[in-house]
Short mmCIF file of C-alpha atoms in Angstrom, two decimals:
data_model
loop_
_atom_site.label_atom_id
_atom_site.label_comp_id
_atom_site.label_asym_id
_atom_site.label_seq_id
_atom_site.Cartn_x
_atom_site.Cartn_y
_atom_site.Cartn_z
CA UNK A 2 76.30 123.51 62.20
CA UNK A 3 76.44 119.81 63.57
CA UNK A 4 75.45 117.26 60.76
CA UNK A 5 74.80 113.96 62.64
CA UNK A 6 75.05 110.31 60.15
CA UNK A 7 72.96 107.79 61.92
CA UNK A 8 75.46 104.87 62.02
CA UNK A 9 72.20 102.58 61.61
CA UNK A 10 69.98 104.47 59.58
CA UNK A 11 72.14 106.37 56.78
CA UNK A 12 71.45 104.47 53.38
CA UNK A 13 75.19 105.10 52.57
CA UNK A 14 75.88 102.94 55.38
CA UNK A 15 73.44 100.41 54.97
CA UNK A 16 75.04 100.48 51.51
CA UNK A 17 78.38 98.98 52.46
CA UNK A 18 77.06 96.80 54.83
CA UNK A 19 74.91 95.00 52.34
CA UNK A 20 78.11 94.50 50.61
CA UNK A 21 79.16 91.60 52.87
CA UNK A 22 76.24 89.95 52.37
CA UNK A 23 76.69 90.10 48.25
CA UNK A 24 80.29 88.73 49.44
CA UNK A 25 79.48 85.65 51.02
CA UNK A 26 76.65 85.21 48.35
CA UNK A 27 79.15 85.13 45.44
CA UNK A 28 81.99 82.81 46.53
CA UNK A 29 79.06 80.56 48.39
CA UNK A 30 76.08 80.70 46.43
CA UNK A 31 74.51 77.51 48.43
CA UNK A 32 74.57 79.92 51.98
CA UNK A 33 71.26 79.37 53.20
CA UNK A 34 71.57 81.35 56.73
CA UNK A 35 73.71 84.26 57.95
CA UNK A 36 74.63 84.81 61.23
CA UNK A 37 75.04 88.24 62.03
CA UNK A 38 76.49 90.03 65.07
CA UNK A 39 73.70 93.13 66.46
CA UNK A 40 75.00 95.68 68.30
CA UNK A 41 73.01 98.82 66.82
CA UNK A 42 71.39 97.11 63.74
CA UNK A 43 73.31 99.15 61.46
CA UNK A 44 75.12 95.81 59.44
CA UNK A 45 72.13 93.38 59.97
CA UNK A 46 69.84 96.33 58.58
CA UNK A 47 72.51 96.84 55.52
CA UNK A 48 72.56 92.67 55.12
CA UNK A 49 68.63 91.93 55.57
CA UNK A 50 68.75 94.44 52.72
CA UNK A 51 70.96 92.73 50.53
CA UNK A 52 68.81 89.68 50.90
CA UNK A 53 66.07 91.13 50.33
CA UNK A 54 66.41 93.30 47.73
CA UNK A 55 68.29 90.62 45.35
CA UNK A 56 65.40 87.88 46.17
CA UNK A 57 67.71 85.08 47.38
CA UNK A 58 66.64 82.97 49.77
CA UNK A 59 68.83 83.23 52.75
CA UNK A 60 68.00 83.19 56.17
CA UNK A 61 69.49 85.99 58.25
CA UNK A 62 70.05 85.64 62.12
CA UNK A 63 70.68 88.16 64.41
CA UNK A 64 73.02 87.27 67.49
CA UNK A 65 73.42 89.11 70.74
CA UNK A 66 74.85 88.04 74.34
CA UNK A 67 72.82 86.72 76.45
CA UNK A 68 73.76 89.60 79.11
CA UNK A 69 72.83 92.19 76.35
CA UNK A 70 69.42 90.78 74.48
CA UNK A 71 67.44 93.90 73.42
CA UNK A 72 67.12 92.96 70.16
CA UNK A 73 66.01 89.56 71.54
CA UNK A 74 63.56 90.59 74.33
CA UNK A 75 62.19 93.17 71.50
CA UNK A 76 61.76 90.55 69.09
CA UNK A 77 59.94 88.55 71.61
CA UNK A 78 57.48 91.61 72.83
CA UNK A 79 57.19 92.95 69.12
CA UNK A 80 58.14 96.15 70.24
CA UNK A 81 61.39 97.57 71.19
CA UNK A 82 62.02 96.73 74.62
CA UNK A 83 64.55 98.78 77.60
CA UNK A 84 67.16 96.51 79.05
CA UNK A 85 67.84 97.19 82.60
CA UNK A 86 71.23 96.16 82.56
CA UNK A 87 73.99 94.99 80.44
CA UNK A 88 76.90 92.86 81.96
CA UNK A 89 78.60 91.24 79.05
CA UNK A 90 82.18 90.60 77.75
CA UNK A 91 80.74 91.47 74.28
CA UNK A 92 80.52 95.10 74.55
CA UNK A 93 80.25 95.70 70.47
CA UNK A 94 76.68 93.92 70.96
CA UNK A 95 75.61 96.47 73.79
CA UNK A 96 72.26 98.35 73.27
CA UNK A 97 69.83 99.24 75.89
CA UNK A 98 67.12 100.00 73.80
CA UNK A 99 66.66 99.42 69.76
CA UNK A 100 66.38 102.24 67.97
CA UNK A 101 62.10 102.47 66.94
CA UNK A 102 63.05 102.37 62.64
CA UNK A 103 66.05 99.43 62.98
CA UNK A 104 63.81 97.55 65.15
CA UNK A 105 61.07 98.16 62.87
CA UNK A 106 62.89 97.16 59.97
CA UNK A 107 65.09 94.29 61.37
CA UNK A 108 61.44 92.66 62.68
CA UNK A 109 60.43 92.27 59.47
CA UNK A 110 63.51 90.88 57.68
CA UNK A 111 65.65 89.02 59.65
CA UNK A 112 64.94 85.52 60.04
CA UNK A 113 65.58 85.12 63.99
CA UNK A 114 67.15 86.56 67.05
CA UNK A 115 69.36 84.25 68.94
CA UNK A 116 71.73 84.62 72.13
CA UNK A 117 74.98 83.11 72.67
CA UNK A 118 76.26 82.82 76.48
CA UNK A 119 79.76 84.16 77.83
CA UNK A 120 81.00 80.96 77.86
CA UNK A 121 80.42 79.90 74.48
CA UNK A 122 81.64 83.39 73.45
CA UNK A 123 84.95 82.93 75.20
CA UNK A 124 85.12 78.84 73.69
CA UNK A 125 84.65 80.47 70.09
CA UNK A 126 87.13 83.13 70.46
CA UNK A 127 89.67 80.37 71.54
CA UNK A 128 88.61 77.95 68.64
CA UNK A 129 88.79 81.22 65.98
CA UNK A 130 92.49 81.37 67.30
CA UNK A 131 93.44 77.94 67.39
CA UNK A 132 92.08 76.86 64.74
CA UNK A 133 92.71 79.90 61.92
CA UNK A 134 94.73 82.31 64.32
CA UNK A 135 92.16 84.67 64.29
CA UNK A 136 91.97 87.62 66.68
CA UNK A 137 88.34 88.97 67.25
CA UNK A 138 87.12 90.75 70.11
CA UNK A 139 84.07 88.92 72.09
CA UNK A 140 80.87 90.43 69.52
CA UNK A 141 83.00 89.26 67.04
CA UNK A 142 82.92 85.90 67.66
CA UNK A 143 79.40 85.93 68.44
CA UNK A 144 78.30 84.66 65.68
CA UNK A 145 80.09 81.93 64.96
CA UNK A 146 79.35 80.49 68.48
CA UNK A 147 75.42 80.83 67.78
CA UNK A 148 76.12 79.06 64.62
CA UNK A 149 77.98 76.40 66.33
CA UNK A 150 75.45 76.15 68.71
CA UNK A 151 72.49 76.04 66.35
CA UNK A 152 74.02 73.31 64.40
CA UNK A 153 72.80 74.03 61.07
CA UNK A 154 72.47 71.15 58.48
CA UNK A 155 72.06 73.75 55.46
CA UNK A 156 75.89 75.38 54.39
CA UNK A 157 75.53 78.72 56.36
CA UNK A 158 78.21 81.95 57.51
CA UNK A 159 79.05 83.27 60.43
CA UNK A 160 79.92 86.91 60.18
CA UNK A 161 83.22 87.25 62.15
CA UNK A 162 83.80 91.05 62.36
CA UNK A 163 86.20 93.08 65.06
CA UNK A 164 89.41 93.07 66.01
CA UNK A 165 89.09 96.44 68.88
CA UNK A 166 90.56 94.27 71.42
CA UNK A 167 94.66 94.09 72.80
CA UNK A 168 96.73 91.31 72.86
CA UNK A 169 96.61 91.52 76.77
CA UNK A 170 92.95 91.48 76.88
CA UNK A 171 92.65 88.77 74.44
CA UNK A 172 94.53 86.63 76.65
CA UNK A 173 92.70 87.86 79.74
CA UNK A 174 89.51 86.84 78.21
CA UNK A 175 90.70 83.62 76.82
CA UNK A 176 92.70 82.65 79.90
CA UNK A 177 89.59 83.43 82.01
CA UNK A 178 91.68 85.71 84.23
#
């Protein structure tokens, strides 16, 4: 017997993810947005229901790379939507297709879908590591480069998750080799 746990779906999951949100909420209690990276759905799913369940008001944004927007298109065509390619750096925020129940669910709670460009992805991964000497692979740093992009005037967080890259691709990314 094969016994499959839905990395997006399994409430045990979804569990631990909404921990992150309940996190940010405690030592920040003035948040008012979230930026969250979307690769499968699986942590926005888990934060949206954080936020939802526990009645706070918090916006929550889901970010994907402009290369890879099926969340994005979907969200636009209120249905999930087939990509036809995917050529992005940010391979942690790859989907061709949303799954039918994340999309479902992720349509109705989070706040927004937004895209952030190579180049911005590759400017925020050098300003994560200049700045606090963070390491995070490209979906990583996703977020924080559609919140630097979106300018918000409310106190909001940038989920910075991801560290499955090498030194020697780091550089290669950063250097723009």
């Amino acid at each position: 017997d094969i016994l499959f746990i839905h990395p997006h779906k399994t409430e045990s999951f979804l569990d631990g993810n909404a921990t992150i949100a309940r996190e940010i909420m405690e030592q920040n209690p003035e948040v008012k947005q979230i930026f969250i990276p979307i690769g499968g759905g699986g942590l926005a799913s888990g934060i949206c229901r954080h936020i939802r369940d526990s009645g706070i008001s918090v916006a929550p944004i889901g970010v994907e790379a402009e290369k890879a927007p099926a969340f994005y298109q979907s969200f636009k065509k209120g249905r999930p939507v087939r990509l036809e390619t995917m050529e992005t750096i940010a391979d942690a925020l790859t989907l061709m297709e949303p799954d039918p129940d994340v999309f479902a669910d992720l349509h109705q709670n989070l706040e927004k879908v937004v895209t952030v460009s190579e180049k911005d992805i590759i400017r925020t991964m050098n300003i994560l590591y200049d700045e606090f000497r963070v390491i995070t692979e490209p979906g990583g740093a996703a977020p924080l480069a559609a919140m630097l992009n979106e300018n918000p005037t409310e106190l909001s967080a940038a989920i910075i998750s991801g560290g499955n890259i090498s030194p020697a691709e780091f550089q290669r990314i950063v250097s723009g080799a």
